[in-house]
N, CA, C and O atoms as a Tinker XYZ file with bonds, in Angstrom:
   328  protein
     1  N    102.909000   89.272000   98.266000    73     2
     2  CA   102.397000   89.132000   97.012000    64     1     3
     3  C    101.454000   90.197000   96.818000    63     2     4     5
     4  O    100.761000   90.610000   97.748000    81     3
     5  N    101.386000   90.719000   95.512000    73     3     6
     6  CA   100.629000   91.872000   94.805000    64     5     7
     7  C     99.377000   91.200000   94.368000    63     6     8     9
     8  O     99.653000   90.280000   93.599000    81     7
     9  N     98.131000   91.321000   94.572000    73     7    10
    10  CA    96.870000   91.042000   93.843000    64     9    11
    11  C     96.658000   92.023000   92.798000    63    10    12    13
    12  O     96.633000   93.245000   92.944000    81    11
    13  N     96.492000   91.286000   91.608000    73    11    14
    14  CA    96.226000   92.073000   90.462000    64    13    15
    15  C     94.994000   91.696000   89.905000    63    14    16    17
    16  O     94.862000   90.533000   89.522000    81    15
    17  N     93.936000   92.615000   89.785000    73    15    18
    18  CA    92.528000   92.440000   89.057000    64    17    19
    19  C     92.418000   93.036000   87.848000    63    18    20    21
    20  O     92.763000   94.215000   87.766000    81    19
    21  N     91.996000   92.452000   86.861000    73    19    22
    22  CA    91.534000   92.900000   85.585000    64    21    23
    23  C     90.114000   92.975000   85.462000    63    22    24    25
    24  O     89.274000   92.220000   85.952000    81    23
    25  N     89.913000   94.239000   84.565000    73    23    26
    26  CA    88.426000   94.522000   84.305000    64    25    27
    27  C     88.377000   95.034000   82.912000    63    26    28    29
    28  O     89.346000   95.520000   82.328000    81    27
    29  N     87.021000   94.875000   82.348000    73    27    30
    30  CA    86.751000   95.501000   81.077000    64    29    31
    31  C     87.259000   94.319000   79.953000    63    30    32    33
    32  O     87.072000   93.103000   79.984000    81    31
    33  N     87.916000   95.088000   79.030000    73    31    34
    34  CA    88.162000   94.143000   77.619000    64    33    35
    35  C     89.498000   93.436000   78.192000    63    34    36    37
    36  O     89.759000   92.358000   77.658000    81    35
    37  N     90.497000   93.937000   79.326000    73    35    38
    38  CA    91.480000   93.011000   79.547000    64    37    39
    39  C     91.087000   91.661000   80.093000    63    38    40    41
    40  O     91.639000   90.619000   79.739000    81    39
    41  N     90.116000   91.727000   80.966000    73    39    42
    42  CA    89.462000   90.578000   81.703000    64    41    43
    43  C     89.171000   89.508000   80.516000    63    42    44    45
    44  O     89.426000   88.307000   80.605000    81    43
    45  N     88.643000   90.097000   79.484000    73    43    46
    46  CA    88.319000   89.051000   78.352000    64    45    47
    47  C     89.320000   88.628000   77.643000    63    46    48    49
    48  O     89.388000   87.471000   77.230000    81    47
    49  N     90.236000   89.555000   77.420000    73    47    50
    50  CA    91.375000   89.203000   76.561000    64    49    51
    51  C     92.447000   88.339000   77.020000    63    50    52    53
    52  O     93.023000   87.522000   76.302000    81    51
    53  N     92.760000   88.615000   78.591000    73    51    54
    54  CA    93.689000   87.511000   79.307000    64    53    55
    55  C     92.695000   86.439000   79.626000    63    54    56    57
    56  O     93.278000   85.356000   79.684000    81    55
    57  N     91.637000   86.355000   79.813000    73    55    58
    58  CA    90.805000   85.354000   80.428000    64    57    59
    59  C     91.081000   84.951000   81.711000    63    58    60    61
    60  O     91.081000   83.769000   82.057000    81    59
    61  N     91.345000   85.995000   82.520000    73    59    62
    62  CA    91.867000   85.782000   83.885000    64    61    63
    63  C     91.215000   87.049000   84.523000    63    62    64    65
    64  O     91.238000   88.161000   83.995000    81    63
    65  N     90.562000   86.716000   85.860000    73    63    66
    66  CA    90.066000   87.691000   86.605000    64    65    67
    67  C     91.050000   88.509000   87.534000    63    66    68    69
    68  O     90.998000   89.715000   87.777000    81    67
    69  N     91.998000   87.537000   88.018000    73    67    70
    70  CA    93.131000   87.993000   88.693000    64    69    71
    71  C     94.307000   87.177000   89.024000    63    70    72    73
    72  O     94.296000   85.949000   88.950000    81    71
    73  N     95.256000   87.828000   89.365000    73    71    74
    74  CA    96.536000   87.055000   89.433000    64    73    75
    75  C     97.554000   87.570000   90.651000    63    74    76    77
    76  O     97.622000   88.785000   90.839000    81    75
    77  N     98.226000   86.807000   91.354000    73    75    78
    78  CA    99.062000   87.349000   92.346000    64    77    79
    79  C    100.446000   87.099000   92.149000    63    78    80    81
    80  O    100.814000   85.940000   91.956000    81    79
    81  N    101.291000   88.071000   92.173000    73    79    82
    82  CA   102.711000   88.185000   92.020000    64    81    83
    83  C    103.346000   88.872000   92.828000    63    82    84    85
    84  O    102.719000   89.434000   93.726000    81    83
    85  N    104.762000   89.015000   92.734000    73    83    86
    86  CA   105.813000   89.479000   93.440000    64    85    87
    87  C    106.278000   90.885000   92.447000    63    86    88    89
    88  O    106.701000   90.775000   91.297000    81    87
    89  N    106.123000   91.981000   93.058000    73    87    90
    90  CA   106.978000   92.996000   92.477000    64    89    91
    91  C    107.032000   94.211000   93.115000    63    90    92    93
    92  O    106.022000   94.546000   93.733000    81    91
    93  N    108.114000   95.048000   93.104000    73    91    94
    94  CA   108.406000   96.138000   93.818000    64    93    95
    95  C    108.074000   97.539000   93.537000    63    94    96    97
    96  O    108.161000   98.520000   94.276000    81    95
    97  N    107.557000   97.409000   91.953000    73    95    98
    98  CA   106.962000   98.577000   91.425000    64    97    99
    99  C    106.120000   98.349000   90.346000    63    98   100   101
   100  O    106.027000   97.251000   89.797000    81    99
   101  N    105.408000   99.494000   89.968000    73    99   102
   102  CA   104.343000   98.975000   88.857000    64   101   103
   103  C    105.095000   98.609000   87.630000    63   102   104   105
   104  O    104.737000   97.657000   86.937000    81   103
   105  N    106.207000   99.396000   87.324000    73   103   106
   106  CA   106.878000   99.050000   86.108000    64   105   107
   107  C    107.234000   97.626000   86.346000    63   106   108   109
   108  O    106.895000   96.821000   85.478000    81   107
   109  N    107.879000   97.193000   87.412000    73   107   110
   110  CA   108.010000   95.843000   87.481000    64   109   111
   111  C    107.159000   94.676000   87.405000    63   110   112   113
   112  O    107.384000   93.545000   86.975000    81   111
   113  N    105.860000   95.343000   88.054000    73   111   114
   114  CA   104.769000   94.518000   87.606000    64   113   115
   115  C    104.182000   94.057000   86.411000    63   114   116   117
   116  O    103.705000   92.954000   86.142000    81   115
   117  N    104.322000   95.333000   85.572000    73   115   118
   118  CA   104.130000   95.247000   84.242000    64   117   119
   119  C    105.088000   94.099000   83.461000    63   118   120   121
   120  O    104.669000   93.216000   82.712000    81   119
   121  N    106.076000   94.280000   83.729000    73   119   122
   122  CA   107.142000   93.363000   83.065000    64   121   123
   123  C    106.877000   91.915000   83.543000    63   122   124   125
   124  O    106.918000   91.008000   82.712000    81   123
   125  N    106.628000   91.674000   84.750000    73   123   126
   126  CA   106.320000   90.401000   85.161000    64   125   127
   127  C    105.066000   89.880000   84.525000    63   126   128   129
   128  O    105.157000   88.770000   84.001000    81   127
   129  N    103.862000   90.523000   84.483000    73   127   130
   130  CA   102.971000   90.177000   83.729000    64   129   131
   131  C    103.116000   89.790000   82.185000    63   130   132   133
   132  O    102.386000   88.996000   81.592000    81   131
   133  N    104.212000   90.507000   81.634000    73   131   134
   134  CA   104.487000   90.100000   80.197000    64   133   135
   135  C    105.244000   88.853000   80.369000    63   134   136   137
   136  O    104.957000   87.940000   79.595000    81   135
   137  N    106.209000   88.642000   81.290000    73   135   138
   138  CA   106.781000   87.365000   81.450000    64   137   139
   139  C    105.612000   86.126000   81.718000    63   138   140   141
   140  O    105.874000   84.942000   81.508000    81   139
   141  N    104.655000   86.471000   82.075000    73   139   142
   142  CA   103.725000   85.469000   82.879000    64   141   143
   143  C    102.916000   85.071000   81.450000    63   142   144   145
   144  O    102.591000   83.890000   81.333000    81   143
   145  N    102.598000   85.946000   80.428000    73   143   146
   146  CA   101.747000   85.838000   79.378000    64   145   147
   147  C    102.069000   87.043000   78.472000    63   146   148   149
   148  O    101.641000   88.153000   78.789000    81   147
   149  N    102.867000   86.856000   77.263000    73   147   150
   150  CA   103.118000   88.031000   76.260000    64   149   151
   151  C    101.901000   88.422000   75.725000    63   150   152   153
   152  O    101.990000   89.096000   74.698000    81   151
   153  N    100.764000   88.178000   76.148000    73   151   154
   154  CA    99.541000   88.963000   75.559000    64   153   155
   155  C     99.445000   90.075000   76.515000    63   154   156   157
   156  O     98.671000   90.987000   76.224000    81   155
   157  N    100.176000   90.146000   77.714000    73   155   158
   158  CA   100.125000   91.261000   78.372000    64   157   159
   159  C    101.196000   92.210000   77.851000    63   158   160   161
   160  O    102.210000   92.221000   78.551000    81   159
   161  N    101.212000   93.150000   76.601000    73   159   162
   162  CA   101.984000   93.826000   76.326000    64   161   163
   163  C    102.244000   94.962000   77.170000    63   162   164   165
   164  O    101.249000   95.525000   77.626000    81   163
   165  N    103.437000   95.437000   77.486000    73   163   166
   166  CA   103.870000   96.433000   78.115000    64   165   167
   167  C    103.223000   97.787000   77.843000    63   166   168   169
   168  O    102.714000   98.496000   78.711000    81   167
   169  N    103.296000   98.058000   76.595000    73   167   170
   170  CA   102.760000   99.085000   75.834000    64   169   171
   171  C    101.262000   99.301000   75.945000    63   170   172   173
   172  O    100.732000  100.408000   76.046000    81   171
   173  N    100.570000   98.020000   75.914000    73   171   174
   174  CA    99.099000   98.085000   76.133000    64   173   175
   175  C     98.565000   98.406000   77.785000    63   174   176   177
   176  O     97.578000   99.032000   78.172000    81   175
   177  N     99.530000   97.781000   78.475000    73   175   178
   178  CA    99.242000   98.036000   79.960000    64   177   179
   179  C     99.514000   99.346000   80.233000    63   178   180   181
   180  O     98.859000   99.916000   81.106000    81   179
   181  N    100.457000   99.972000   79.571000    73   179   182
   182  CA   100.792000  101.331000   79.845000    64   181   183
   183  C     99.673000  102.346000   79.631000    63   182   184   185
   184  O     99.680000  103.397000   80.273000    81   183
   185  N     98.736000  102.075000   78.770000    73   183   186
   186  CA    97.758000  102.658000   78.168000    64   185   187
   187  C     96.221000  102.473000   78.974000    63   186   188   189
   188  O     95.145000  102.953000   78.616000    81   187
   189  N     96.493000  101.660000   80.113000    73   187   190
   190  CA    95.234000  101.160000   80.724000    64   189   191
   191  C     95.148000  102.208000   82.184000    63   190   192   193
   192  O     96.014000  102.972000   82.611000    81   191
   193  N     93.946000  101.950000   82.666000    73   191   194
   194  CA    93.962000  102.719000   84.138000    64   193   195
   195  C     94.128000  101.909000   85.139000    63   194   196   197
   196  O     93.400000  100.937000   85.341000    81   195
   197  N     95.202000  102.271000   85.926000    73   195   198
   198  CA    95.935000  101.559000   86.942000    64   197   199
   199  C     95.657000  102.224000   88.226000    63   198   200   201
   200  O     96.067000  103.341000   88.541000    81   199
   201  N     94.742000  101.242000   89.121000    73   199   202
   202  CA    94.348000  101.952000   90.340000    64   201   203
   203  C     95.490000  100.884000   91.490000    63   202   204   205
   204  O     95.658000   99.668000   91.398000    81   203
   205  N     96.125000  101.837000   92.510000    73   203   206
   206  CA    96.858000  101.071000   93.324000    64   205   207
   207  C     96.411000  101.270000   94.844000    63   206   208   209
   208  O     96.648000  102.330000   95.423000    81   207
   209  N     95.753000  100.208000   95.466000    73   207   210
   210  CA    95.165000  100.373000   96.735000    64   209   211
   211  C     94.137000  101.676000   96.716000    63   210   212   213
   212  O     94.294000  102.616000   97.495000    81   211
   213  N     93.202000  101.633000   95.861000    73   211   214
   214  CA    92.239000  102.569000   95.737000    64   213   215
   215  C     92.586000  104.271000   95.226000    63   214   216   217
   216  O     91.848000  105.255000   95.178000    81   215
   217  N     93.969000  104.095000   94.903000    73   215   218
   218  CA    94.327000  105.402000   94.244000    64   217   219
   219  C     94.818000  105.360000   92.826000    63   218   220   221
   220  O     95.642000  104.475000   92.597000    81   219
   221  N     94.517000  106.046000   91.953000    73   219   222
   222  CA    94.896000  106.162000   90.666000    64   221   223
   223  C     96.587000  106.491000   90.658000    63   222   224   225
   224  O     97.152000  107.387000   91.285000    81   223
   225  N     97.195000  105.492000   89.762000    73   223   226
   226  CA    98.700000  105.799000   89.967000    64   225   227
   227  C     99.016000  107.023000   89.425000    63   226   228   229
   228  O     99.987000  107.580000   89.939000    81   227
   229  N     98.401000  107.648000   88.433000    73   227   230
   230  CA    98.600000  109.051000   88.282000    64   229   231
   231  C     98.679000  109.975000   89.233000    63   230   232   233
   232  O     99.383000  110.974000   89.086000    81   231
   233  N     97.886000  109.723000   90.439000    73   231   234
   234  CA    98.144000  110.651000   91.488000    64   233   235
   235  C     99.392000  110.172000   92.375000    63   234   236   237
   236  O     99.739000  110.879000   93.321000    81   235
   237  N    100.050000  109.022000   92.092000    73   235   238
   238  CA   101.059000  108.669000   92.642000    64   237   239
   239  C    102.511000  108.834000   92.019000    63   238   240   241
   240  O    102.860000  109.991000   91.784000    81   239
   241  N    103.307000  107.904000   91.753000    73   239   242
   242  CA   104.548000  108.191000   91.265000    64   241   243
   243  C    104.550000  107.260000   89.748000    63   242   244   245
   244  O    105.569000  106.799000   89.235000    81   243
   245  N    103.261000  107.134000   89.243000    73   243   246
   246  CA   102.996000  106.274000   88.048000    64   245   247
   247  C    103.964000  105.074000   88.265000    63   246   248   249
   248  O    104.136000  104.458000   89.317000    81   247
   249  N    104.579000  104.860000   87.028000    73   247   250
   250  CA   105.329000  103.416000   86.644000    64   249   251
   251  C    106.430000  103.248000   88.157000    63   250   252   253
   252  O    106.755000  102.197000   88.709000    81   251
   253  N    106.782000  104.533000   88.501000    73   251   254
   254  CA   107.739000  103.969000   89.729000    64   253   255
   255  C    107.077000  103.987000   91.001000    63   254   256   257
   256  O    107.788000  104.041000   92.004000    81   255
   257  N    105.641000  103.944000   91.141000    73   255   258
   258  CA   104.994000  103.667000   92.341000    64   257   259
   259  C    105.335000  102.450000   92.900000    63   258   260   261
   260  O    105.130000  101.449000   92.213000    81   259
   261  N    105.859000  102.315000   94.112000    73   259   262
   262  CA   106.351000  101.252000   94.891000    64   261   263
   263  C    105.192000  100.431000   95.207000    63   262   264   265
   264  O    104.107000  100.960000   95.447000    81   263
   265  N    105.346000   99.249000   95.220000    73   263   266
   266  CA   104.283000   98.018000   95.676000    64   265   267
   267  C    104.889000   97.378000   96.691000    63   266   268   269
   268  O    106.115000   97.270000   96.667000    81   267
   269  N    104.188000   96.883000   97.679000    73   267   270
   270  CA   104.558000   96.080000   98.899000    64   269   271
   271  C    103.796000   94.667000   98.930000    63   270   272   273
   272  O    102.884000   94.469000   98.126000    81   271
   273  N    104.135000   93.780000   99.768000    73   271   274
   274  CA   103.367000   92.794000   99.876000    64   273   275
   275  C    101.938000   93.049000  100.527000    63   274   276   277
   276  O    101.820000   93.762000  101.523000    81   275
   277  N    100.825000   92.409000   99.890000    73   275   278
   278  CA    99.581000   92.955000  100.392000    64   277   279
   279  C     98.669000   93.956000   99.502000    63   278   280   281
   280  O     97.454000   94.123000   99.615000    81   279
   281  N     99.571000   94.595000   98.571000    73   279   282
   282  CA    99.133000   95.663000   97.818000    64   281   283
   283  C     97.929000   95.179000   96.714000    63   282   284   285
   284  O     97.963000   94.082000   96.156000    81   283
   285  N     97.101000   95.963000   96.548000    73   283   286
   286  CA    96.028000   95.496000   95.495000    64   285   287
   287  C     95.951000   96.372000   94.439000    63   286   288   289
   288  O     95.630000   97.537000   94.673000    81   287
   289  N     96.237000   95.941000   93.088000    73   287   290
   290  CA    96.231000   96.832000   91.797000    64   289   291
   291  C     95.158000   96.405000   90.973000    63   290   292   293
   292  O     94.976000   95.222000   90.687000    81   291
   293  N     94.446000   97.337000   90.587000    73   291   294
   294  CA    93.311000   97.055000   89.461000    64   293   295
   295  C     93.756000   97.708000   88.144000    63   294   296   297
   296  O     94.253000   98.829000   88.028000    81   295
   297  N     93.509000   96.866000   87.220000    73   295   298
   298  CA    93.954000   97.201000   85.725000    64   297   299
   299  C     92.734000   97.104000   84.875000    63   298   300   301
   300  O     92.141000   96.070000   84.570000    81   299
   301  N     92.446000   98.323000   84.536000    73   299   302
   302  CA    91.321000   98.494000   83.620000    64   301   303
   303  C     91.419000   98.952000   82.253000    63   302   304   305
   304  O     92.240000   99.855000   82.088000    81   303
   305  N     90.735000   98.524000   81.143000    73   303   306
   306  CA    91.020000   99.089000   79.859000    64   305   307
   307  C     90.531000  100.312000   80.025000    63   306   308   309
   308  O     89.718000  100.582000   80.908000    81   307
   309  N     91.132000  101.406000   78.928000    73   307   310
   310  CA    90.652000  102.625000   78.833000    64   309   311
   311  C     89.298000  102.659000   78.370000    63   310   312   313
   312  O     88.920000  101.817000   77.556000    81   311
   313  N     88.387000  103.710000   78.883000    73   311   314
   314  CA    87.230000  103.868000   78.366000    64   313   315
   315  C     87.207000  104.346000   76.776000    63   314   316   317
   316  O     88.061000  105.118000   76.338000    81   315
   317  N     86.328000  103.899000   76.104000    73   315   318
   318  CA    86.005000  104.311000   74.779000    64   317   319
   319  C     84.467000  104.494000   74.630000    63   318   320   321
   320  O     83.629000  103.975000   75.367000    81   319
   321  N     84.201000  105.364000   73.498000    73   319   322
   322  CA    82.947000  105.376000   73.290000    64   321   323
   323  C     82.718000  106.266000   72.044000    63   322   324   325
   324  O     83.715000  106.757000   71.516000    81   323
   325  N     81.512000  106.513000   71.535000    73   323   326
   326  CA    81.150000  107.302000   70.429000    64   325   327
   327  C     79.675000  108.029000   70.351000    63   326   328
   328  O     79.376000  108.716000   69.374000    81   327
């Protein structure tokens, strides 16, 4: 199982701190999150900050990043300000 934690606006929108799912890649994880709750739009999740086991997935293989049992994924809303 992959543990997914939500932070920022995502935690408020989805009204969930974390969820545990089976997924073999970040892409599949996003698809499963959408199946779980259509509020998790894949487009919106693609604009988020994604950390896989303390490493930004941009430094890995992005959506092709492989996941395995016990991995920890953080999903944060992008920063905004003015």
